[in-house]
PDB file of C-alpha atoms in Angstrom:
ATOM      1  CA  MET A   1      -6.355   6.056  -8.495  1.00 76.00           C
ATOM      2  CA  THR A   2      -4.588   8.155  -5.950  1.00 93.00           C
ATOM      3  CA  LEU A   3      -1.549  10.948  -6.451  1.00 97.00           C
ATOM      4  CA  LYS A   4       1.504   9.628  -4.365  1.00 97.00           C
ATOM      5  CA  LEU A   5       4.984  11.268  -3.798  1.00 98.00           C
ATOM      6  CA  ARG A   6       7.985   9.317  -4.640  1.00 98.00           C
ATOM      7  CA  SER A   7      10.974  10.981  -3.767  1.00 98.00           C
ATOM      8  CA  VAL A   8      15.163  10.393  -4.001  1.00 98.00           C
ATOM      9  CA  GLY A   9      17.616  12.668  -2.338  1.00 98.00           C
ATOM     10  CA  THR A  10      21.521  12.974  -2.707  1.00 98.00           C
ATOM     11  CA  SER A  11      24.544  14.882  -1.622  1.00 98.00           C
ATOM     12  CA  ASP A  12      28.038  16.020  -2.372  1.00 97.00           C
ATOM     13  CA  ARG A  13      30.553  17.689  -0.635  1.00 96.00           C
ATOM     14  CA  GLY A  14      31.800  19.529  -3.999  1.00 96.00           C
ATOM     15  CA  LEU A  15      35.374  20.281  -5.070  1.00 96.00           C
ATOM     16  CA  ILE A  16      36.408  23.072  -2.650  1.00 93.00           C
ATOM     17  CA  ARG A  17      34.689  22.700   0.483  1.00 91.00           C
ATOM     18  CA  SER A  18      36.210  20.559   3.483  1.00 89.00           C
ATOM     19  CA  GLY A  19      33.187  19.398   4.548  1.00 90.00           C
ATOM     20  CA  ASN A  20      29.165  19.385   3.945  1.00 94.00           C
ATOM     21  CA  GLN A  21      27.209  21.569   5.672  1.00 95.00           C
ATOM     22  CA  ASP A  22      23.874  20.695   3.616  1.00 97.00           C
ATOM     23  CA  ALA A  23      21.499  18.260   4.919  1.00 98.00           C
ATOM     24  CA  GLN A  24      18.272  16.749   3.234  1.00 98.00           C
ATOM     25  CA  HIS A  25      15.195  14.322   3.818  1.00 98.00           C
ATOM     26  CA  ALA A  26      13.327  12.533   1.096  1.00 98.00           C
ATOM     27  CA  GLY A  27      10.328  10.875   2.376  1.00 98.00           C
ATOM     28  CA  ALA A  28       7.045   9.241   1.265  1.00 98.00           C
ATOM     29  CA  TRP A  29       5.292  12.366   2.341  1.00 98.00           C
ATOM     30  CA  LEU A  30       7.940  15.099   3.160  1.00 98.00           C
ATOM     31  CA  VAL A  31      11.072  16.308   0.841  1.00 98.00           C
ATOM     32  CA  ALA A  32      13.062  18.892   2.384  1.00 98.00           C
ATOM     33  CA  VAL A  33      16.819  20.664   2.107  1.00 98.00           C
ATOM     34  CA  ALA A  34      18.609  23.046   4.424  1.00 98.00           C
ATOM     35  CA  ASP A  35      22.057  24.811   3.689  1.00 97.00           C
ATOM     36  CA  GLY A  36      24.016  25.571   6.704  1.00 96.00           C
ATOM     37  CA  MET A  37      26.102  28.878   7.421  1.00 92.00           C
ATOM     38  CA  GLY A  38      27.923  30.246   9.994  1.00 77.00           C
ATOM     39  CA  GLY A  39      31.696  28.139   9.974  1.00 67.00           C
ATOM     40  CA  MET A  40      31.601  24.435   9.149  1.00 58.00           C
ATOM     41  CA  ALA A  41      30.871  22.866  12.623  1.00 67.00           C
ATOM     42  CA  ALA A  42      28.095  25.205  13.215  1.00 90.00           C
ATOM     43  CA  GLY A  43      26.761  25.193   9.912  1.00 91.00           C
ATOM     44  CA  ASP A  44      26.691  21.454   9.709  1.00 93.00           C
ATOM     45  CA  LEU A  45      24.740  21.447  13.094  1.00 95.00           C
ATOM     46  CA  ALA A  46      22.214  24.032  12.262  1.00 97.00           C
ATOM     47  CA  SER A  47      21.198  22.074   8.808  1.00 97.00           C
ATOM     48  CA  ARG A  48      21.039  18.879  10.683  1.00 97.00           C
ATOM     49  CA  ILE A  49      18.815  20.639  13.646  1.00 98.00           C
ATOM     50  CA  ALA A  50      16.610  22.002  10.810  1.00 98.00           C
ATOM     51  CA  ILE A  51      16.247  18.675   9.380  1.00 98.00           C
ATOM     52  CA  ASP A  52      15.742  16.591  12.496  1.00 98.00           C
ATOM     53  CA  ALA A  53      12.792  19.091  13.464  1.00 98.00           C
ATOM     54  CA  ILE A  54      10.986  19.007  10.190  1.00 98.00           C
ATOM     55  CA  ALA A  55      11.774  15.083   9.641  1.00 98.00           C
ATOM     56  CA  PRO A  56       8.734  13.667  11.891  1.00 98.00           C
ATOM     57  CA  LEU A  57       6.253  15.733   9.757  1.00 98.00           C
ATOM     58  CA  ASP A  58       6.639  12.676   7.065  1.00 98.00           C
ATOM     59  CA  VAL A  59       3.445  10.956   8.110  1.00 98.00           C
ATOM     60  CA  GLU A  60       0.044  10.987   6.716  1.00 97.00           C
ATOM     61  CA  THR A  61      -1.442  14.434   7.330  1.00 98.00           C
ATOM     62  CA  PRO A  62      -4.771  15.999   6.375  1.00 97.00           C
ATOM     63  CA  GLU A  63      -4.937  19.069   3.910  1.00 96.00           C
ATOM     64  CA  ASP A  64      -5.872  21.455   6.356  1.00 96.00           C
ATOM     65  CA  ALA A  65      -3.252  20.562   8.394  1.00 98.00           C
ATOM     66  CA  LEU A  66       0.013  20.950   6.146  1.00 98.00           C
ATOM     67  CA  VAL A  67       0.853  24.726   6.737  1.00 98.00           C
ATOM     68  CA  ALA A  68       0.129  24.002  10.519  1.00 98.00           C
ATOM     69  CA  ALA A  69       2.564  21.275  10.488  1.00 98.00           C
ATOM     70  CA  LEU A  70       5.437  23.284   8.321  1.00 98.00           C
ATOM     71  CA  GLN A  71       5.040  26.034  10.911  1.00 98.00           C
ATOM     72  CA  SER A  72       5.813  24.046  14.129  1.00 98.00           C
ATOM     73  CA  GLY A  73       8.457  22.127  12.403  1.00 98.00           C
ATOM     74  CA  ILE A  74      10.098  25.566  11.669  1.00 98.00           C
ATOM     75  CA  GLU A  75       9.424  26.798  15.243  1.00 98.00           C
ATOM     76  CA  LEU A  76      10.802  23.697  17.216  1.00 98.00           C
ATOM     77  CA  ALA A  77      14.044  24.111  14.547  1.00 98.00           C
ATOM     78  CA  THR A  78      14.174  27.847  15.687  1.00 98.00           C
ATOM     79  CA  ALA A  79      14.085  26.951  18.996  1.00 98.00           C
ATOM     80  CA  ARG A  80      16.422  24.220  18.964  1.00 98.00           C
ATOM     81  CA  ILE A  81      18.874  26.564  16.906  1.00 97.00           C
ATOM     82  CA  ARG A  82      18.795  29.166  19.641  1.00 96.00           C
ATOM     83  CA  GLN A  83      19.297  26.598  22.603  1.00 97.00           C
ATOM     84  CA  ALA A  84      22.383  25.116  20.536  1.00 96.00           C
ATOM     85  CA  VAL A  85      23.809  28.864  20.339  1.00 94.00           C
ATOM     86  CA  ALA A  86      23.036  29.460  24.086  1.00 94.00           C
ATOM     87  CA  GLU A  87      24.929  26.339  24.949  1.00 95.00           C
ATOM     88  CA  ASP A  88      27.964  27.474  22.942  1.00 93.00           C
ATOM     89  CA  PRO A  89      28.669  31.381  21.930  1.00 87.00           C
ATOM     90  CA  GLU A  90      31.229  30.645  19.253  1.00 89.00           C
ATOM     91  CA  ARG A  91      28.300  29.152  17.308  1.00 92.00           C
ATOM     92  CA  GLN A  92      26.744  32.553  17.077  1.00 90.00           C
ATOM     93  CA  GLY A  93      25.385  33.574  13.761  1.00 89.00           C
ATOM     94  CA  MET A  94      25.088  30.137  12.828  1.00 94.00           C
ATOM     95  CA  GLY A  95      21.807  29.143  10.782  1.00 96.00           C
ATOM     96  CA  THR A  96      20.493  27.107   8.188  1.00 97.00           C
ATOM     97  CA  THR A  97      18.433  27.535   4.744  1.00 97.00           C
ATOM     98  CA  LEU A  98      14.984  25.460   4.785  1.00 98.00           C
ATOM     99  CA  THR A  99      13.126  24.596   2.022  1.00 98.00           C
ATOM    100  CA  ALA A 100      10.103  21.865   2.459  1.00 98.00           C
ATOM    101  CA  LEU A 101       7.514  20.061   0.792  1.00 98.00           C
ATOM    102  CA  LEU A 102       4.939  18.457   2.615  1.00 98.00           C
ATOM    103  CA  PHE A 103       2.254  15.776   0.847  1.00 98.00           C
ATOM    104  CA  SER A 104      -1.434  15.573   2.079  1.00 97.00           C
ATOM    105  CA  ARG A 105      -2.851  12.417   3.222  1.00 95.00           C
ATOM    106  CA  THR A 106      -5.329  11.988   0.200  1.00 94.00           C
ATOM    107  CA  GLY A 107      -2.801  13.425  -2.529  1.00 96.00           C
ATOM    108  CA  SER A 108      -4.953  16.561  -3.075  1.00 96.00           C
ATOM    109  CA  CYS A 109      -2.725  18.989  -1.668  1.00 98.00           C
ATOM    110  CA  LEU A 110       0.720  19.916  -1.121  1.00 98.00           C
ATOM    111  CA  ALA A 111       2.314  22.715   0.763  1.00 98.00           C
ATOM    112  CA  LEU A 112       5.665  24.463   0.797  1.00 98.00           C
ATOM    113  CA  ALA A 113       7.683  26.311   3.255  1.00 98.00           C
ATOM    114  CA  HIS A 114      10.652  28.308   2.471  1.00 98.00           C
ATOM    115  CA  ILE A 115      13.509  30.723   3.828  1.00 98.00           C
ATOM    116  CA  GLY A 116      16.988  31.368   2.316  1.00 97.00           C
ATOM    117  CA  ASP A 117      18.118  30.596  -0.789  1.00 96.00           C
ATOM    118  CA  SER A 118      17.943  27.078  -1.579  1.00 98.00           C
ATOM    119  CA  ARG A 119      15.106  26.560  -4.348  1.00 98.00           C
ATOM    120  CA  ALA A 120      12.207  24.367  -4.981  1.00 98.00           C
ATOM    121  CA  TYR A 121      11.780  24.304  -8.697  1.00 98.00           C
ATOM    122  CA  LEU A 122       8.488  22.607 -10.363  1.00 98.00           C
ATOM    123  CA  PHE A 123       8.990  20.578 -13.708  1.00 98.00           C
ATOM    124  CA  ARG A 124       5.345  20.358 -15.091  1.00 98.00           C
ATOM    125  CA  GLU A 125       4.050  19.830 -18.730  1.00 97.00           C
ATOM    126  CA  GLY A 126       7.481  20.184 -20.025  1.00 96.00           C
ATOM    127  CA  THR A 127       7.964  23.599 -18.443  1.00 98.00           C
ATOM    128  CA  LEU A 128      10.328  24.406 -15.168  1.00 98.00           C
ATOM    129  CA  LYS A 129       9.262  27.110 -12.891  1.00 98.00           C
ATOM    130  CA  GLN A 130      11.091  28.360  -9.850  1.00 97.00           C
ATOM    131  CA  ILE A 131       8.398  28.453  -7.332  1.00 98.00           C
ATOM    132  CA  THR A 132      10.705  29.610  -4.575  1.00 98.00           C
ATOM    133  CA  ARG A 133      11.631  33.328  -4.140  1.00 95.00           C
ATOM    134  CA  ASP A 134      15.355  33.605  -2.805  1.00 94.00           C
ATOM    135  CA  ASP A 135      15.806  35.559   0.528  1.00 94.00           C
ATOM    136  CA  THR A 136      18.963  37.389  -0.527  1.00 89.00           C
ATOM    137  CA  PHE A 137      20.314  40.575  -0.915  1.00 89.00           C
ATOM    138  CA  VAL A 138      20.549  40.154  -4.795  1.00 88.00           C
ATOM    139  CA  GLN A 139      17.189  39.236  -5.320  1.00 86.00           C
ATOM    140  CA  MET A 140      15.767  42.490  -3.421  1.00 87.00           C
ATOM    141  CA  LEU A 141      17.830  44.185  -5.862  1.00 87.00           C
ATOM    142  CA  VAL A 142      15.825  42.287  -8.821  1.00 84.00           C
ATOM    143  CA  ASP A 143      12.663  43.212  -7.072  1.00 85.00           C
ATOM    144  CA  GLN A 144      13.188  46.724  -7.014  1.00 89.00           C
ATOM    145  CA  GLY A 145      14.258  46.981 -10.415  1.00 85.00           C
ATOM    146  CA  VAL A 146      18.137  48.013  -9.759  1.00 86.00           C
ATOM    147  CA  ILE A 147      19.521  45.016 -11.443  1.00 87.00           C
ATOM    148  CA  GLY A 148      18.337  42.155 -13.975  1.00 81.00           C
ATOM    149  CA  PRO A 149      18.496  38.515 -13.392  1.00 80.00           C
ATOM    150  CA  GLU A 150      21.199  38.193 -15.681  1.00 76.00           C
ATOM    151  CA  GLU A 151      23.374  40.470 -13.644  1.00 80.00           C
ATOM    152  CA  ALA A 152      22.145  38.639 -10.506  1.00 78.00           C
ATOM    153  CA  ALA A 153      23.245  35.363 -11.651  1.00 75.00           C
ATOM    154  CA  SER A 154      27.285  36.814 -11.439  1.00 77.00           C
ATOM    155  CA  HIS A 155      26.814  39.537  -8.834  1.00 79.00           C
ATOM    156  CA  PRO A 156      29.549  39.871  -6.253  1.00 77.00           C
ATOM    157  CA  ARG A 157      26.836  39.941  -3.215  1.00 79.00           C
ATOM    158  CA  ARG A 158      24.729  36.953  -4.908  1.00 76.00           C
ATOM    159  CA  ALA A 159      25.660  34.742  -1.531  1.00 77.00           C
ATOM    160  CA  VAL A 160      24.011  37.257   1.231  1.00 86.00           C
ATOM    161  CA  VAL A 161      20.988  35.890   2.578  1.00 91.00           C
ATOM    162  CA  THR A 162      18.720  38.173   4.211  1.00 93.00           C
ATOM    163  CA  GLN A 163      16.835  35.707   6.051  1.00 94.00           C
ATOM    164  CA  ALA A 164      17.272  32.525   7.578  1.00 96.00           C
ATOM    165  CA  LEU A 165      16.749  30.048  10.528  1.00 96.00           C
ATOM    166  CA  GLN A 166      19.037  31.569  12.974  1.00 95.00           C
ATOM    167  CA  GLY A 167      17.279  31.018  16.490  1.00 94.00           C
ATOM    168  CA  GLU A 168      15.102  34.198  16.509  1.00 93.00           C
ATOM    169  CA  ASP A 169      11.728  35.142  14.764  1.00 92.00           C
ATOM    170  CA  VAL A 170      11.696  34.809  11.046  1.00 94.00           C
ATOM    171  CA  SER A 171       8.791  35.082   8.501  1.00 96.00           C
ATOM    172  CA  PRO A 172       9.073  32.191   6.156  1.00 97.00           C
ATOM    173  CA  ALA A 173       7.038  31.749   2.958  1.00 98.00           C
ATOM    174  CA  TYR A 174       4.322  29.473   2.728  1.00 98.00           C
ATOM    175  CA  ALA A 175       2.128  28.162  -0.081  1.00 98.00           C
ATOM    176  CA  THR A 176      -0.456  25.684  -1.154  1.00 98.00           C
ATOM    177  CA  MET A 177      -0.969  23.828  -4.301  1.00 97.00           C
ATOM    178  CA  VAL A 178      -2.567  21.315  -6.190  1.00 98.00           C
ATOM    179  CA  PRO A 179      -0.401  18.267  -7.485  1.00 98.00           C
ATOM    180  CA  TRP A 180      -0.691  16.842 -11.070  1.00 97.00           C
ATOM    181  CA  ALA A 181       0.070  13.697 -12.262  1.00 97.00           C
ATOM    182  CA  GLY A 182       3.544  13.616 -13.604  1.00 98.00           C
ATOM    183  CA  ASP A 183       4.756  16.583 -11.629  1.00 98.00           C
ATOM    184  CA  ARG A 184       8.234  16.588 -11.178  1.00 98.00           C
ATOM    185  CA  TRP A 185       9.553  18.475  -8.127  1.00 98.00           C
ATOM    186  CA  LEU A 186      13.274  19.942  -7.840  1.00 98.00           C
ATOM    187  CA  LEU A 187      14.702  20.901  -4.569  1.00 98.00           C
ATOM    188  CA  CYS A 188      18.251  21.923  -4.190  1.00 98.00           C
ATOM    189  CA  SER A 189      20.530  23.978  -2.630  1.00 98.00           C
ATOM    190  CA  ASP A 190      22.652  26.805  -4.156  1.00 95.00           C
ATOM    191  CA  GLY A 191      25.202  24.620  -4.904  1.00 96.00           C
ATOM    192  CA  LEU A 192      23.113  23.412  -7.675  1.00 97.00           C
ATOM    193  CA  SER A 193      21.233  26.510  -8.883  1.00 95.00           C
ATOM    194  CA  ASN A 194      24.331  28.777  -8.474  1.00 92.00           C
ATOM    195  CA  VAL A 195      26.282  27.146 -11.644  1.00 94.00           C
ATOM    196  CA  VAL A 196      23.479  25.060 -13.514  1.00 96.00           C
ATOM    197  CA  ARG A 197      21.131  27.087 -15.648  1.00 95.00           C
ATOM    198  CA  PRO A 198      17.498  26.386 -15.686  1.00 96.00           C
ATOM    199  CA  ASP A 199      17.045  25.277 -19.083  1.00 97.00           C
ATOM    200  CA  THR A 200      19.959  22.467 -18.540  1.00 98.00           C
ATOM    201  CA  LEU A 201      18.021  21.691 -15.239  1.00 98.00           C
ATOM    202  CA  ALA A 202      14.638  21.233 -17.179  1.00 98.00           C
ATOM    203  CA  GLU A 203      16.700  19.688 -19.942  1.00 98.00           C
ATOM    204  CA  VAL A 204      17.720  16.796 -17.544  1.00 98.00           C
ATOM    205  CA  LEU A 205      14.884  16.536 -15.330  1.00 98.00           C
ATOM    206  CA  ALA A 206      12.703  15.873 -19.055  1.00 98.00           C
ATOM    207  CA  GLU A 207      15.067  13.343 -20.327  1.00 98.00           C
ATOM    208  CA  THR A 208      15.802  11.215 -17.173  1.00 98.00           C
ATOM    209  CA  ALA A 209      12.878   9.173 -16.078  1.00 97.00           C
ATOM    210  CA  ASP A 210      14.597   7.546 -13.064  1.00 98.00           C
ATOM    211  CA  ARG A 211      15.050   9.949 -10.007  1.00 98.00           C
ATOM    212  CA  GLU A 212      18.332   8.449  -8.383  1.00 98.00           C
ATOM    213  CA  LEU A 213      20.139   8.971 -12.181  1.00 98.00           C
ATOM    214  CA  CYS A 214      18.623  12.510 -12.796  1.00 98.00           C
ATOM    215  CA  ALA A 215      19.700  13.560  -9.234  1.00 98.00           C
ATOM    216  CA  ARG A 216      22.781  12.061  -9.935  1.00 98.00           C
ATOM    217  CA  ARG A 217      23.111  13.775 -13.240  1.00 98.00           C
ATOM    218  CA  LEU A 218      22.581  17.203 -11.525  1.00 98.00           C
ATOM    219  CA  ILE A 219      25.297  16.518  -9.174  1.00 98.00           C
ATOM    220  CA  ASP A 220      27.698  15.808 -11.956  1.00 98.00           C
ATOM    221  CA  LEU A 221      26.703  19.058 -13.771  1.00 98.00           C
ATOM    222  CA  ALA A 222      27.374  21.007 -10.356  1.00 98.00           C
ATOM    223  CA  LEU A 223      30.902  19.214 -10.232  1.00 97.00           C
ATOM    224  CA  ARG A 224      31.739  19.675 -13.954  1.00 97.00           C
ATOM    225  CA  ALA A 225      30.958  23.303 -13.480  1.00 96.00           C
ATOM    226  CA  GLY A 226      33.391  23.477 -10.582  1.00 96.00           C
ATOM    227  CA  GLY A 227      31.648  22.412  -7.740  1.00 95.00           C
ATOM    228  CA  PRO A 228      32.588  25.563  -5.418  1.00 94.00           C
ATOM    229  CA  ASP A 229      29.854  24.418  -2.972  1.00 94.00           C
ATOM    230  CA  ASN A 230      28.214  21.569  -1.422  1.00 96.00           C
ATOM    231  CA  VAL A 231      25.556  20.255  -3.790  1.00 98.00           C
ATOM    232  CA  THR A 232      22.361  18.692  -2.967  1.00 98.00           C
ATOM    233  CA  VAL A 233      19.528  17.529  -4.860  1.00 98.00           C
ATOM    234  CA  LEU A 234      15.966  16.143  -4.280  1.00 98.00           C
ATOM    235  CA  ILE A 235      13.936  14.773  -6.945  1.00 98.00           C
ATOM    236  CA  ALA A 236      10.127  14.344  -6.139  1.00 98.00           C
ATOM    237  CA  ASP A 237       7.710  12.660  -8.772  1.00 98.00           C
ATOM    238  CA  ILE A 238       3.905  12.827  -8.218  1.00 98.00           C
ATOM    239  CA  VAL A 239       2.641   9.545  -9.648  1.00 98.00           C
ATOM    240  CA  GLU A 240      -0.780   7.854  -9.809  1.00 95.00           C
ATOM    241  CA  GLU A 241      -1.037   4.249  -7.783  1.00 88.00           C
TER     242      GLU A 241
END
């Protein structure tokens, strides 16, 4: 039996925004979410550039090449965003988050790349764990012990991102992990994580086996909470086949 990645992704504009600046990719080897910023046209463009740059990685990749592949995809996205800004000065300041998970050819390893405040959660054996660390001003305050996690959730500057893909040199976080059969990954933009509590996320991930229905239920919860932002959800299951 070999471990395989099975994924779905869905996105919603939300109830307040006039457009959707999120982009996503849900494939057989790669899942990724990007949340654009910097004005509607520019934010939409930045997230699409990031996903288009990383989507070709959705192929069989050896375990020892996973991180290098993600690095090359992020470098390409950075170069293309830089070029887009050079072509139109009004795009200055545009950028995007990117959280991506790449599964190895043999199913024995996966790699994660992350920059910004989109998130990757792992639901394993009934426990939900946030794997990524937010690149935000508020997370920096939490790390320094200035405020606690509860204060962070309602802090007026919680949307201030300290690092994103904006065409300049950045330091994304990379990690590798050993997948287990039965693992369920949730990748999402902050339109979900800012308004739905982790215990509620865990409950839906546990109770809703169907991936598409699970993603839809999570989006509906974000909308029920006011849908103040675009919301994108990807569900990726590690299954034995």
